[in-house]
Coordinates of C-alpha atoms in Angstrom, one line a residue:
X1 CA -64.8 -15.4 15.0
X2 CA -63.3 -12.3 16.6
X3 CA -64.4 -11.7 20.3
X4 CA -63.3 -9.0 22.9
X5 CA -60.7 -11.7 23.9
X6 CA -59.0 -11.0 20.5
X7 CA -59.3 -7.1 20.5
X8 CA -57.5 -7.0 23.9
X9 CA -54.8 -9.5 22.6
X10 CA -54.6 -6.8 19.8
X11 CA -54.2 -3.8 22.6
X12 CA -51.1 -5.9 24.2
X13 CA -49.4 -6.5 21.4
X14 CA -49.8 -2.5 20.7
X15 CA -47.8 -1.9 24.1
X16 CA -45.6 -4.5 23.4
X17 CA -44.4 -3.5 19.5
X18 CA -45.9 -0.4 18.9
X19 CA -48.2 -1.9 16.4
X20 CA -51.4 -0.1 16.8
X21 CA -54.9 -2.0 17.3
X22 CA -56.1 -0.4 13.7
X23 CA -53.6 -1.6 11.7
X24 CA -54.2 -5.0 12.7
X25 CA -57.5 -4.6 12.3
X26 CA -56.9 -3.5 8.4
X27 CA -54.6 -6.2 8.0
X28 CA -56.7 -8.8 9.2
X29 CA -59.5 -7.0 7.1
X30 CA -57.3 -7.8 3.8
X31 CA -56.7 -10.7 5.1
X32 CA -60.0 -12.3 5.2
X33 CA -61.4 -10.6 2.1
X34 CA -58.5 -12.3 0.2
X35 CA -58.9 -15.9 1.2
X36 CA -62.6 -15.3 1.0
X37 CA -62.0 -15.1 -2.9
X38 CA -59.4 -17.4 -3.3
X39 CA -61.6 -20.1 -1.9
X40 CA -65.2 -18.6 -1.9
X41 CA -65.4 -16.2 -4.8
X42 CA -63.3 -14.5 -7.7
X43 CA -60.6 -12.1 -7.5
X44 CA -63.3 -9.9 -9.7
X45 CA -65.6 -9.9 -6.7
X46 CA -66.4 -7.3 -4.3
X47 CA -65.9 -8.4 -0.7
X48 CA -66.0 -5.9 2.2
X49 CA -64.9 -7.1 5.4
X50 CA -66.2 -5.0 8.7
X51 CA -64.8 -5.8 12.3
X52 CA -66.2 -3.7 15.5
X53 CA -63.1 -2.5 16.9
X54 CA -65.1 -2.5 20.8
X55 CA -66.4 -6.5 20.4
X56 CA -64.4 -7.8 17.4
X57 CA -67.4 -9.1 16.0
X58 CA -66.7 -10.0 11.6
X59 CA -69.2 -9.6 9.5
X60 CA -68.7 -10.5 5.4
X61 CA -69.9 -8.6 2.5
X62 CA -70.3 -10.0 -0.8
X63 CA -71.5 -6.9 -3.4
X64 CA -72.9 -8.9 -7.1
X65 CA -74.3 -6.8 -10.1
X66 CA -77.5 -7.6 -11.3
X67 CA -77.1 -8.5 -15.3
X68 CA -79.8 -10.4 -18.2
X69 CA -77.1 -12.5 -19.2
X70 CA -74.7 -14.1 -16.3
X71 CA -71.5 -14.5 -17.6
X72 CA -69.8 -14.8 -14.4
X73 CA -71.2 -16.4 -11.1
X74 CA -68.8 -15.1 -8.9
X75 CA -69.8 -11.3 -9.2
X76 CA -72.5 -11.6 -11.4
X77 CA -76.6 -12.5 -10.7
X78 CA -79.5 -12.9 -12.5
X79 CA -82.4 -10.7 -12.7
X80 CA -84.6 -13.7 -11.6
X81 CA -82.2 -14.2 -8.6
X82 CA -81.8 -10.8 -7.4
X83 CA -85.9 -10.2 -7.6
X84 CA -85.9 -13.6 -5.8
X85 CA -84.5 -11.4 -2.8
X86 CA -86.4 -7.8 -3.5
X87 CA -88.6 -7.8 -6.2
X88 CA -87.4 -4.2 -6.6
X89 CA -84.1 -5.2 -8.0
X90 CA -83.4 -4.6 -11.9
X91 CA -81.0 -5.1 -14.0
X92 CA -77.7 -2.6 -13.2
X93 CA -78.2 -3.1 -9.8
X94 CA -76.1 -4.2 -7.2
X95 CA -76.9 -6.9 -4.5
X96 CA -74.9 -6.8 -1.7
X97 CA -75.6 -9.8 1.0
X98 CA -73.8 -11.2 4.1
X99 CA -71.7 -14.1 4.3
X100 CA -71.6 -16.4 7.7
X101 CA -68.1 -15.7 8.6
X102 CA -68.3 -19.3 9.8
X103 CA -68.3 -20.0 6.6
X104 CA -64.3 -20.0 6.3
X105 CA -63.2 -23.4 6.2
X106 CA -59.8 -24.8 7.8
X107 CA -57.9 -23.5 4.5
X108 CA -59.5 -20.3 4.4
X109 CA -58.8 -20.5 8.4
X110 CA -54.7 -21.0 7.6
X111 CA -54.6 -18.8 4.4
X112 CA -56.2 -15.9 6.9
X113 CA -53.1 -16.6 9.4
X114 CA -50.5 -16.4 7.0
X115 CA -51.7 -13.3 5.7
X116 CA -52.1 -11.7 9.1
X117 CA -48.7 -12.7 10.4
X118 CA -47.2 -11.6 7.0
X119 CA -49.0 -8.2 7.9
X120 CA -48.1 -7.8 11.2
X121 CA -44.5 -8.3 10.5
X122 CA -44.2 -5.8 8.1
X123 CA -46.3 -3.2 10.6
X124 CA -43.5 -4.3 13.2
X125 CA -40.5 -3.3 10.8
X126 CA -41.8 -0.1 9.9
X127 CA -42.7 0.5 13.4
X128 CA -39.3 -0.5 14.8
X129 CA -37.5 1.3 11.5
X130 CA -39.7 4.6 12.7
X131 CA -38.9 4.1 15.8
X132 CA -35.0 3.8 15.3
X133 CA -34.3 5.8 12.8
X134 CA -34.4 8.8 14.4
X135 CA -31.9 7.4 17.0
X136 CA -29.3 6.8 14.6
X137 CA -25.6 8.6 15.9
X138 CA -26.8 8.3 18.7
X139 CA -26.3 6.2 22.2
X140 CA -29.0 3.4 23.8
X141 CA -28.5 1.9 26.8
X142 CA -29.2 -2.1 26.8
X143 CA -28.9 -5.4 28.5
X144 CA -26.5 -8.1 27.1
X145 CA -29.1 -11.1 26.3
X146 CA -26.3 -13.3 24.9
X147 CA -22.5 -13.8 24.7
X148 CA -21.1 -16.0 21.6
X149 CA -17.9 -16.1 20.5
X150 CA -18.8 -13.3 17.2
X151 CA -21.2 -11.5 18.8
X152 CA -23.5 -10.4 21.3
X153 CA -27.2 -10.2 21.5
X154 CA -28.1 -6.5 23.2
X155 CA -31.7 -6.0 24.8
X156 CA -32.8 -2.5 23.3
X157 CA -36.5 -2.5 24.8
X158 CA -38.9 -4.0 21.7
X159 CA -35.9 -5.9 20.0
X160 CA -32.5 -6.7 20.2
X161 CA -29.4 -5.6 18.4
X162 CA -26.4 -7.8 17.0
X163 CA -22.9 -6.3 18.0
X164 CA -20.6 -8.3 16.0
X165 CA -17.1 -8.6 17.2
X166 CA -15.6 -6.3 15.2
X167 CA -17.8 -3.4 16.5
X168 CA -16.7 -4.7 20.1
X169 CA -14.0 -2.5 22.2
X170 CA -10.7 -5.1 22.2
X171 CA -10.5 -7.0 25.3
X172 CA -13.9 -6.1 27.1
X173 CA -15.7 -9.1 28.5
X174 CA -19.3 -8.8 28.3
X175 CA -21.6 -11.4 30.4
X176 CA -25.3 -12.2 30.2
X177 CA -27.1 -9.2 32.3
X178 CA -24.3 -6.6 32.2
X179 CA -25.8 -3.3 31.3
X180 CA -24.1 -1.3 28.3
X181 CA -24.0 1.8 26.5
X182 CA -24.1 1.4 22.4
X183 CA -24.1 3.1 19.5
X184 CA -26.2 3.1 16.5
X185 CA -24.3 3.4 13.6
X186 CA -27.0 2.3 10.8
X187 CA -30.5 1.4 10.7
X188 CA -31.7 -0.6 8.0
X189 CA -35.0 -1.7 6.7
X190 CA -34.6 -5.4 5.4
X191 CA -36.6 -7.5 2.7
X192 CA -37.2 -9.9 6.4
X193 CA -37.4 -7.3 9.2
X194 CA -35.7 -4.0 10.4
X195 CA -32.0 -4.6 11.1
X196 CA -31.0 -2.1 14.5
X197 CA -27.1 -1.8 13.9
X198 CA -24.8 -0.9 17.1
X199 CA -21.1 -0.4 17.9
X200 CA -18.9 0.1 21.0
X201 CA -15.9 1.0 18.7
X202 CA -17.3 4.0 16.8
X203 CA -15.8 7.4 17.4
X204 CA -19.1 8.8 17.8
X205 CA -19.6 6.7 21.1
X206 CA -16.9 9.1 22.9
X207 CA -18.6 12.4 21.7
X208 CA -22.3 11.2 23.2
X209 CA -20.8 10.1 25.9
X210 CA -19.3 13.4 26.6
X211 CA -22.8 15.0 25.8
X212 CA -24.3 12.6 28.8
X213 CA -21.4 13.4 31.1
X214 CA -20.6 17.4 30.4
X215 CA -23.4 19.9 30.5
X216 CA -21.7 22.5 28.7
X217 CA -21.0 20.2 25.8
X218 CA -24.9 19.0 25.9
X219 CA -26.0 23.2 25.8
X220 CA -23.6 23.6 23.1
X221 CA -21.2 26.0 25.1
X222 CA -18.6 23.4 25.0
X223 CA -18.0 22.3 21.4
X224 CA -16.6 19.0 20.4
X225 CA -14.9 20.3 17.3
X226 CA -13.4 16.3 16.3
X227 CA -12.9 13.3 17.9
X228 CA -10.4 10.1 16.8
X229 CA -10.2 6.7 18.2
X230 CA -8.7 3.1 18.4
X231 CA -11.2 1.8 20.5
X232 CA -9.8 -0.3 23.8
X233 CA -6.7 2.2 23.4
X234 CA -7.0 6.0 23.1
X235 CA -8.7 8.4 22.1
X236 CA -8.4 12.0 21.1
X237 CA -11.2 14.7 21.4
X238 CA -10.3 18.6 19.9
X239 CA -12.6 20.9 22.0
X240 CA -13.6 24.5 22.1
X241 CA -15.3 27.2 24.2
X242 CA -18.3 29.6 23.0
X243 CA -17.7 31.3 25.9
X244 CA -14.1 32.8 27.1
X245 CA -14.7 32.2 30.8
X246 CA -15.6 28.7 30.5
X247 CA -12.6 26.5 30.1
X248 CA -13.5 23.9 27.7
X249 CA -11.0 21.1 28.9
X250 CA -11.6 21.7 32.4
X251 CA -15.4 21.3 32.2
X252 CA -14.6 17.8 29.8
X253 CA -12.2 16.8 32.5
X254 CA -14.6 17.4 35.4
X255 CA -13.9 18.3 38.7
X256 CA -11.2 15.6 40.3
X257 CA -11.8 14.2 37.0
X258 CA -15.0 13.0 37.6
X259 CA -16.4 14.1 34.6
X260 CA -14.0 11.4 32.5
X261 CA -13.3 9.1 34.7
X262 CA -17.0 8.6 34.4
X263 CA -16.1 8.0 30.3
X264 CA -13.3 5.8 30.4
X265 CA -15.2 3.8 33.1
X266 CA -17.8 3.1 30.1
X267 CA -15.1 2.7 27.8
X268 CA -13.3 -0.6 29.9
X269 CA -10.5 1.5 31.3
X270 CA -9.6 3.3 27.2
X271 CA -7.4 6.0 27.7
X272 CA -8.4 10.0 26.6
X273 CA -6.6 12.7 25.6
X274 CA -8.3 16.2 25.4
X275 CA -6.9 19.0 23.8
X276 CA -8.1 22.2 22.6
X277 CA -9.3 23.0 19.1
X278 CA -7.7 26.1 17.4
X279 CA -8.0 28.0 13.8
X280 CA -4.6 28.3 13.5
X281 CA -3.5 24.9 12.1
X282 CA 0.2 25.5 13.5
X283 CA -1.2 25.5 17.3
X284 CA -4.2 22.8 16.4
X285 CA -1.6 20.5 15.5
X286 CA 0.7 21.1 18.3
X287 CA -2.3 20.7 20.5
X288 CA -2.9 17.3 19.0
X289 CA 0.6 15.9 19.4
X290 CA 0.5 16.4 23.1
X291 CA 1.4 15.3 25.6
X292 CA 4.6 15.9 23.5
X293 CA 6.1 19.4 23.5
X294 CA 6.3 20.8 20.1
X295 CA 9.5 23.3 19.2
X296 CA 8.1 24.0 15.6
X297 CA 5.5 23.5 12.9
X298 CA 5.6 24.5 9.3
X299 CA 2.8 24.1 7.2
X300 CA 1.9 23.7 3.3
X301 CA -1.6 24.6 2.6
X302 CA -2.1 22.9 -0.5
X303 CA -1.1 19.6 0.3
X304 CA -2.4 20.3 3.6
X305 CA 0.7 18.7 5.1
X306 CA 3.0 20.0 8.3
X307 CA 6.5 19.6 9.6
X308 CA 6.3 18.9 13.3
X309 CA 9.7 19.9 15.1
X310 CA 10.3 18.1 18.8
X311 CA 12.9 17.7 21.0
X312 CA 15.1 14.6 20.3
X313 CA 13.9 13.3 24.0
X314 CA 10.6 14.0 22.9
X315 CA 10.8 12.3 19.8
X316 CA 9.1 8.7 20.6
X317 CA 6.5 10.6 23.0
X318 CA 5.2 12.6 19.6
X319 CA 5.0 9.3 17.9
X320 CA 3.9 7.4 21.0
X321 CA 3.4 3.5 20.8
X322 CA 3.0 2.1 17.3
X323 CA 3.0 5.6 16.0
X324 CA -0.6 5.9 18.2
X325 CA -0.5 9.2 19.3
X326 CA 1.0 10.4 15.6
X327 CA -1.8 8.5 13.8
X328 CA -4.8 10.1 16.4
X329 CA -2.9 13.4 15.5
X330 CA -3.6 13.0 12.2
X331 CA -7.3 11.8 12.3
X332 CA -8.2 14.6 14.5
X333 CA -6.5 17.3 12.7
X334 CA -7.0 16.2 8.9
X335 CA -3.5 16.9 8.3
X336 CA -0.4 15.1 7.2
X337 CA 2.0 15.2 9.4
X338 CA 6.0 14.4 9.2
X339 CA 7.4 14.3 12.6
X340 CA 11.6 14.8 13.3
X341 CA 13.8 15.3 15.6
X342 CA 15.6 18.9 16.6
X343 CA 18.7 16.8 15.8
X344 CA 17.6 15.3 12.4
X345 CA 16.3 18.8 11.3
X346 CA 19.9 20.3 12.3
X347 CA 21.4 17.3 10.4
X348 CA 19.5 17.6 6.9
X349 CA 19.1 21.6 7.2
X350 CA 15.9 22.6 8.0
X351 CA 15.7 25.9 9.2
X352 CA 12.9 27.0 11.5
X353 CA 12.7 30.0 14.6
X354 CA 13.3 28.7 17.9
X355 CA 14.7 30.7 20.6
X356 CA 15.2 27.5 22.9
X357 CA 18.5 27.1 25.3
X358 CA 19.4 24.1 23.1
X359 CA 19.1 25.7 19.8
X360 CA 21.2 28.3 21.7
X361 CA 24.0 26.3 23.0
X362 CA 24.4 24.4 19.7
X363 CA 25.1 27.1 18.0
X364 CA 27.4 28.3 20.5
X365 CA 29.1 25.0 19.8
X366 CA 29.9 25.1 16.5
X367 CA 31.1 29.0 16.7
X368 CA 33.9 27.3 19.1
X369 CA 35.2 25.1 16.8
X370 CA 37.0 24.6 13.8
X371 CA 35.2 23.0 10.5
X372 CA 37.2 19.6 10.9
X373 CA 36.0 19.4 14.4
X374 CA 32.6 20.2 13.4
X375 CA 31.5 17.3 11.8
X376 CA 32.5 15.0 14.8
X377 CA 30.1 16.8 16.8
X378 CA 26.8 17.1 14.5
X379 CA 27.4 13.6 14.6
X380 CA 27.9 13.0 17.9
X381 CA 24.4 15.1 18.3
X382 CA 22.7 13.1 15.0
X383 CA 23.1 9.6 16.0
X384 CA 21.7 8.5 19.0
X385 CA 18.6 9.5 17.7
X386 CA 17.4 9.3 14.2
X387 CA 13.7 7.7 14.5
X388 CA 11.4 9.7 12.2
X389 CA 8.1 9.1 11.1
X390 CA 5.5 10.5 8.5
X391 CA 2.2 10.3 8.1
X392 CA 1.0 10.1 4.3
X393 CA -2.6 9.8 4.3
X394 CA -4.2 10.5 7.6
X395 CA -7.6 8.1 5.7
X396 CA -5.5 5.3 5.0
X397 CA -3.1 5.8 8.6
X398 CA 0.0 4.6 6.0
X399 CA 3.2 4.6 8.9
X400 CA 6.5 4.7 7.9
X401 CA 9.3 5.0 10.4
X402 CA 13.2 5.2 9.0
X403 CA 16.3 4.2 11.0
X404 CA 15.0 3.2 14.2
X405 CA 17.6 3.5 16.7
X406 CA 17.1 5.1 20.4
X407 CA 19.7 4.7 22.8
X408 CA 18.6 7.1 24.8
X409 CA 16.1 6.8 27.3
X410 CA 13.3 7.9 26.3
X411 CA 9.9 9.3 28.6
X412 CA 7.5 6.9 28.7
X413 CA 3.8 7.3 27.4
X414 CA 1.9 7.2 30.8
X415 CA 4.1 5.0 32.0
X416 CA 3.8 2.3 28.8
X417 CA 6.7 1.2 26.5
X418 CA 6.7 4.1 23.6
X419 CA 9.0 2.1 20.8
X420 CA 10.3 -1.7 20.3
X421 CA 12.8 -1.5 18.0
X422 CA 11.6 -5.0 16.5
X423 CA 8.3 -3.4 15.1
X424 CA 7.7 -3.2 11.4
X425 CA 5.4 -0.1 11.5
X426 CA 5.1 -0.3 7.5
X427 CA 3.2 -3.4 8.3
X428 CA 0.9 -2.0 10.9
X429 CA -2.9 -2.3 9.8
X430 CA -5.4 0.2 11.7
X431 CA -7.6 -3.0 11.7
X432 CA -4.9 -5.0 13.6
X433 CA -6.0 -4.2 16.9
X434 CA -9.6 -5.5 16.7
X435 CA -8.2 -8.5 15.9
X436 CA -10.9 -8.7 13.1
X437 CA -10.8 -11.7 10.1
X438 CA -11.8 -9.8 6.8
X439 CA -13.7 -12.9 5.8
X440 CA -15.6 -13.2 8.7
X441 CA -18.8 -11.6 7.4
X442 CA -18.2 -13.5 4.1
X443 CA -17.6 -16.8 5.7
X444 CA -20.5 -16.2 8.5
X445 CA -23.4 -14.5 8.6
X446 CA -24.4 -13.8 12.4
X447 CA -27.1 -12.7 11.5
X448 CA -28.5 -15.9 10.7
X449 CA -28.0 -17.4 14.6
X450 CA -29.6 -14.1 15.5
X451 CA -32.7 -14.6 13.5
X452 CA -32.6 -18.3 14.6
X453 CA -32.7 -17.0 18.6
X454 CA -35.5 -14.3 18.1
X455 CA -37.8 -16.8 15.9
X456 CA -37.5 -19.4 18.7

């Protein structure tokens, strides 16, 4: 039945899924010796099934005990029948004779098939699951097989991988051919087969990619200490040095900027901000909040909460577009930060040290004038600007912005538009800009067109 043919089909399909030759070989073993009792003999009988793994050549055992009284022909024979074949046999015996494997029939023949394919297929998912697992967090390159409208089919090597559209970076266009760097988030062994889960939208994407691009992140001199992301945006990494003559920004950044150019390229053009991690939560956070200059930060350790002081021309560069570069603050620091104004601070009495020529000349102001004069001029300094915004829960990025109102011209966010006065932040969803349907993986299953494409 088997034949050297059939062993070296067995071999390719061992380079091709990393199924070896041996478990095959069992499987087709259990195989056989289950449709031989379905059809042939009991599920009591002893059947041994033996397959030269050089020539493939089957040969069928069939083990009976030798009894006075048969009670059951399928594993049972007669003293008279087993002498018939030795006349050394007695009873409490055992018989054991070969069957001609060409003795499966067309059923047997099918029942064989399904068995073996049912085998095979689950030697395939644990191979692909062992295989996998021990590349989760981590970064694959593949090959976009195909482009539908809620996801793309990535070429891994032995399978593909669904990337849904919510796990794709906003506003990349990926063709059939184009190589691609993703991420596996999750890799799950499934009652069907082994499911190989990958994303271009998870932070974790940046911080390998980082690891590919910077040596002294990949030896561990360079330390990336946290890293937040809206993915097709920005994104924020917090970095640190082991070593004090190694700067750990300038070795991210690369020489000319090489080094992440080479990341944002990957990343279709998503801008990055580095900044440097530090113990002290006061500097960390000002780090975080660049490229805005920070006068002062106060911070409550228990609710693990800081006041962020900027100047009032700084004010919608702290907060940046949407209340971006506030929100990445806060992921990357794990702290909840309320942002004002050096005006609005004056204006509800919050004192803080700051040695600055405008803290300076302010007070000089009001040391020149009389109290009825003052109040003209706090509000003279108070209302052109009185945008403020706090963070509440850096997990659930809740925004709330109160009297937005800039007339003054404001820097703009490398070169973009920082504020629109017509935006409802309190009805910004971190979700928004993935432009993701929450009912999409309850109304369709992807999946399903994936197993479709594979099985055909």
């Amino acid at each position: 039945m088997a034949s050297k043919k059939f062993i070296q089909a067995l071999e390719l399909l061992e380079e091709e899924k990393g199924i070896k030759k041996e478990v095959v070989l069992d499987a087709l073993k259990e195989a056989m010796e289950k449709a031989y009792k379905r059809n042939y003999a009991g599920t009591e009988s002893k059947v041994d099934v033996e397959i030269n793994p050089t020539s493939g050549k089957i040969r069928i055992f069939e083990t009976k005990d030798v009894v006075d009284d048969v009670m059951d022909e399928d594993y049972q024979l007669s003293l008279e029948e087993a002498q018939a074949i030795n006349p050394k046999y007695k009873v409490g015996d055992q018989v054991v004779s070969e069957v001609d494997p060409e003795i499966f029939g067309r059923l047997a023949a099918i029942q064989t098939k399904q068995l073996l394919r049912q085998k095979i297929r689950e030697s395939e998912k644990d191979a692909l699951f062992n295989e996998y697992i021990d590349k989760k967090d981590d970064i694959i390159n593949g090959i976009v097989d195909r482009v539908e409208p809620n996801f793309v089919i990535v070429n891994i090597g032995r399978t593909g991988a669904l990337l849904p559209k919510n796990q794709q970076i906003p506003g990349e266009k990926l063709v059939d051919g184009q190589q691609i760097k993703v991420y596996v988030s999750d890799v799950v062994k499934e009652t069907k087969d082994t499911r190989i889960k990958v994303s271009r939208t998870e932070p974790g994407l940046v911080r390998r990619l980082f690891e590919q691009e910077v040596p002294e992140v990949f030896d561990g001199t360079v330390e990336i200490v946290s890293v937040s992301r809206e993915a097709g945006e920005r994104s924020k990494i917090a970095v640190t040095s082991r070593n004090e003559n190694i700067d750990p920004i300038g070795s991210c950044v690369g020489k000319s900027g090489v080094r992440v150019n080479n990341v944002v390229k990957e990343l279709n053009g998503e801008k990055i901000d580095i900044v440097e991690w530090d113990e002290d939560p006061v500097v960390y956070i000002s780090h975080a909040l660049s490229p805005s200059e920070v006068k002062h930060v106060s911070i409550n350790e228990e609710e693990k909460s800081a006041l962020v002081i900027v100047p009032d021309n700084q004010l919608s560069l702290a907060i940046g577009k949407r209340g971006q570069n506030a929100r990445l603050a806060v992921r990357l620091t794990g702290w909840k930060i309320d942002i004002k104004s050096v005006s609005e601070a004056m204006a509800e009495g919050l004192a803080y040290d700051d040695d600055s020529e405008f803290n300076k000349s302010f007070e000089e102001e009001m040391t020149k004038v009389e109290e009825p004069i003052a109040e003209p001029i706090i509000q003279k300094i108070v209302e052109p600007v009185k945008e403020h915004i706090v963070i509440e829960d850096f997990d659930e990025n809740e925004t709330q912005v109160n009297d937005i109102n800039d007339t003054d011209t404001q820097e703009m966010y490398d070169d973009e538009e920082t504020f629109d006065n017509d935006e409802d932040y309190d009805d910004y969803d971190d979700n928004d800009y993935d432009d993701y349907d929450d009912d999409y993986e309850e109304e369709y299953d992807p999946y399903e067109e994936y197993d479709a494409y594979y099985d055909d």
